[in-house]
């Protein structure tokens, strides 16, 4: 599930919550924990650079 992204441009990802299938958009370099708006599950955690995504990416938005 971990995809390697070498580009330096920031992106948004549309991700799907593994718990409730809610789809929402996450900034690639999120600086705070991103939670599912429906069930509250952590979808991404900050790492100082790119966020550590914990949800399935369904689409890249540029
Ligand atoms: Zn959810």
Tab-separated table of N, CA and C and ligand atoms in Angstrom:
chain	number	residue	atom	x	y	z
A	1	UNK	N	0.825	-1.200	0.000
A	1	UNK	CA	0.000	0.000	0.000
A	1	UNK	C	0.863	1.256	0.000
A	2	UNK	N	2.106	1.113	0.342
A	2	UNK	CA	2.987	2.280	0.339
A	2	UNK	C	3.463	2.526	-1.080
A	3	UNK	N	3.176	3.695	-1.584
A	3	UNK	CA	3.619	4.017	-2.924
A	3	UNK	C	4.773	5.006	-2.853
A	4	UNK	N	5.701	4.852	-3.758
A	4	UNK	CA	6.861	5.729	-3.782
A	4	UNK	C	6.595	6.905	-4.704
A	5	UNK	N	6.731	8.068	-4.163
A	5	UNK	CA	6.480	9.269	-4.939
A	5	UNK	C	7.729	10.132	-4.881
A	6	UNK	N	8.312	10.361	-6.029
A	6	UNK	CA	9.597	11.065	-6.043
A	6	UNK	C	9.447	12.545	-6.377
A	7	UNK	N	8.303	12.929	-6.827
A	7	UNK	CA	8.152	14.325	-7.206
A	7	UNK	C	8.164	15.215	-5.979
A	8	UNK	N	8.626	16.409	-6.185
A	8	UNK	CA	8.700	17.344	-5.071
A	8	UNK	C	7.436	18.183	-4.926
A	9	UNK	N	6.650	18.215	-5.965
A	9	UNK	CA	5.431	19.007	-5.859
A	9	UNK	C	4.459	18.350	-4.889
A	10	UNK	N	3.803	19.180	-4.162
A	10	UNK	CA	2.823	18.671	-3.214
A	10	UNK	C	1.544	18.297	-3.949
A	11	UNK	N	0.936	17.287	-3.433
A	11	UNK	CA	-0.293	16.800	-4.043
A	11	UNK	C	-1.353	16.627	-2.976
A	12	UNK	N	-2.532	16.460	-3.483
A	12	UNK	CA	-3.617	16.022	-2.626
A	12	UNK	C	-3.983	14.606	-3.041
A	13	UNK	N	-4.357	13.835	-2.082
A	13	UNK	CA	-4.813	12.490	-2.374
A	13	UNK	C	-6.258	12.334	-1.949
A	14	UNK	N	-7.002	11.686	-2.801
A	14	UNK	CA	-8.322	11.233	-2.359
A	14	UNK	C	-8.130	9.833	-1.798
A	15	UNK	N	-8.504	9.659	-0.575
A	15	UNK	CA	-8.292	8.380	0.084
A	15	UNK	C	-9.632	7.823	0.573
A	16	UNK	N	-9.619	6.519	0.778
A	16	UNK	CA	-10.833	5.869	1.275
A	16	UNK	C	-10.552	5.283	2.647
A	17	UNK	N	-11.373	5.647	3.585
A	17	UNK	CA	-11.221	5.145	4.942
A	17	UNK	C	-11.412	3.629	4.954
A	18	UNK	N	-10.469	2.895	5.522
A	18	UNK	CA	-10.587	1.436	5.538
A	18	UNK	C	-11.686	0.930	6.462
A	19	UNK	N	-12.137	1.784	7.334
A	19	UNK	CA	-13.171	1.338	8.277
A	19	UNK	C	-14.590	1.588	7.770
A	20	UNK	N	-14.808	2.747	7.160
A	20	UNK	CA	-16.187	3.083	6.802
A	20	UNK	C	-16.363	3.430	5.331
A	21	UNK	N	-15.270	3.327	4.538
A	21	UNK	CA	-15.339	3.574	3.100
A	21	UNK	C	-15.646	5.020	2.736
A	22	UNK	N	-15.583	5.905	3.718
A	22	UNK	CA	-15.724	7.319	3.403
A	22	UNK	C	-14.529	7.774	2.559
A	23	UNK	N	-14.794	8.573	1.540
A	23	UNK	CA	-13.708	9.120	0.735
A	23	UNK	C	-13.539	10.594	1.073
A	24	UNK	N	-12.294	10.970	1.296
A	24	UNK	CA	-12.029	12.382	1.537
A	24	UNK	C	-10.643	12.726	1.034
A	25	UNK	N	-10.367	14.016	0.934
A	25	UNK	CA	-9.126	14.501	0.355
A	25	UNK	C	-8.141	14.853	1.455
A	26	UNK	N	-6.899	14.419	1.257
A	26	UNK	CA	-5.845	14.665	2.240
A	26	UNK	C	-4.680	15.332	1.535
A	27	UNK	N	-4.116	16.333	2.182
A	27	UNK	CA	-2.916	16.987	1.653
A	27	UNK	C	-1.706	16.084	1.904
A	28	UNK	N	-0.897	15.958	0.860
A	28	UNK	CA	0.256	15.064	0.931
A	28	UNK	C	1.158	15.378	2.122
A	29	UNK	N	1.317	16.647	2.417
A	29	UNK	CA	2.217	17.055	3.501
A	29	UNK	C	1.435	17.580	4.694
A	30	UNK	N	0.420	16.882	5.029
A	30	UNK	CA	-0.394	17.284	6.172
A	30	UNK	C	0.494	17.434	7.406
A	31	UNK	N	0.298	18.530	8.130
A	31	UNK	CA	1.136	18.801	9.294
A	31	UNK	C	0.446	18.415	10.590
A	32	UNK	N	-0.773	17.995	10.493
A	32	UNK	CA	-1.495	17.515	11.668
A	32	UNK	C	-2.132	16.168	11.330
A	33	UNK	N	-2.504	15.435	12.345
A	33	UNK	CA	-3.174	14.159	12.109
A	33	UNK	C	-4.497	14.413	11.389
A	34	UNK	N	-4.704	13.665	10.325
A	34	UNK	CA	-5.951	13.784	9.581
A	34	UNK	C	-6.843	12.609	9.957
A	35	UNK	N	-8.028	12.939	10.392
A	35	UNK	CA	-8.956	11.888	10.797
A	35	UNK	C	-10.119	11.810	9.824
A	36	UNK	N	-10.658	10.617	9.720
A	36	UNK	CA	-11.864	10.434	8.927
A	36	UNK	C	-12.980	11.295	9.511
A	37	UNK	N	-13.638	12.036	8.627
A	37	UNK	CA	-14.685	12.935	9.116
A	37	UNK	C	-15.924	12.159	9.567
A	38	UNK	N	-16.017	10.913	9.157
A	38	UNK	CA	-17.200	10.118	9.493
A	38	UNK	C	-16.985	9.324	10.781
A	39	UNK	N	-15.888	8.561	10.845
A	39	UNK	CA	-15.722	7.652	11.978
A	39	UNK	C	-14.564	8.035	12.901
A	40	UNK	N	-13.755	8.999	12.482
A	40	UNK	CA	-12.692	9.468	13.357
A	40	UNK	C	-11.409	8.669	13.302
A	41	UNK	N	-11.324	7.687	12.429
A	41	UNK	CA	-10.102	6.909	12.294
A	41	UNK	C	-8.977	7.786	11.767
A	42	UNK	N	-7.756	7.554	12.227
A	42	UNK	CA	-6.610	8.280	11.693
A	42	UNK	C	-6.367	7.861	10.242
A	43	UNK	N	-6.325	8.821	9.358
A	43	UNK	CA	-6.071	8.525	7.951
A	43	UNK	C	-4.663	8.920	7.538
A	44	UNK	N	-4.081	9.870	8.232
A	44	UNK	CA	-2.721	10.293	7.920
A	44	UNK	C	-2.114	10.929	9.164
A	45	UNK	N	-0.829	10.663	9.361
A	45	UNK	CA	-0.125	11.283	10.469
A	45	UNK	C	1.081	12.013	9.924
A	46	UNK	N	1.416	13.148	10.512
A	46	UNK	CA	2.539	13.949	10.013
A	46	UNK	C	3.875	13.289	10.334
A	47	UNK	N	4.834	13.469	9.447
A	47	UNK	CA	6.166	12.901	9.666
A	47	UNK	C	7.233	13.982	9.594
A	48	UNK	N	6.839	15.214	9.364
A	48	UNK	CA	7.793	16.280	9.146
A	48	UNK	C	7.984	16.566	7.668
A	49	UNK	N	7.616	15.639	6.862
A	49	UNK	CA	7.641	15.816	5.409
A	49	UNK	C	6.302	15.381	4.868
A	50	UNK	N	6.342	14.332	4.084
A	50	UNK	CA	5.082	13.796	3.587
A	50	UNK	C	4.355	13.080	4.706
A	51	UNK	N	3.070	13.228	4.699
A	51	UNK	CA	2.276	12.553	5.713
A	51	UNK	C	2.331	11.042	5.503
A	52	UNK	N	2.233	10.323	6.596
A	52	UNK	CA	2.166	8.871	6.545
A	52	UNK	C	0.705	8.470	6.379
A	53	UNK	N	0.368	8.060	5.171
A	53	UNK	CA	-1.032	7.746	4.887
A	53	UNK	C	-1.385	6.369	5.409
A	54	UNK	N	-2.506	6.297	6.041
A	54	UNK	CA	-2.972	5.028	6.598
A	54	UNK	C	-4.256	4.570	5.934
A	55	UNK	N	-4.557	5.193	4.835
A	55	UNK	CA	-5.778	4.846	4.122
A	55	UNK	C	-5.424	4.553	2.675
A	56	UNK	N	-6.318	3.897	2.013
A	56	UNK	CA	-6.101	3.543	0.611
A	56	UNK	C	-6.259	4.762	-0.271
A	57	UNK	N	-5.259	4.999	-1.122
A	57	UNK	CA	-5.354	6.110	-2.073
A	57	UNK	C	-6.195	5.666	-3.254
A	58	UNK	N	-7.239	6.393	-3.523
A	58	UNK	CA	-8.081	6.055	-4.653
A	58	UNK	C	-7.820	6.970	-5.842
A	59	UNK	N	-7.220	8.134	-5.582
A	59	UNK	CA	-6.960	9.055	-6.677
A	59	UNK	C	-5.927	10.081	-6.242
A	60	UNK	N	-5.061	10.468	-7.171
A	60	UNK	CA	-4.140	11.572	-6.919
A	60	UNK	C	-4.703	12.825	-7.557
A	61	UNK	N	-4.679	13.891	-6.833
A	61	UNK	CA	-5.180	15.162	-7.340
A	61	UNK	C	-4.012	16.124	-7.437
A	62	UNK	N	-3.871	16.774	-8.578
A	62	UNK	CA	-2.748	17.700	-8.724
A	62	UNK	C	-3.227	19.083	-9.125
B	1	LIG	ZN1	-14.047	6.335	8.428
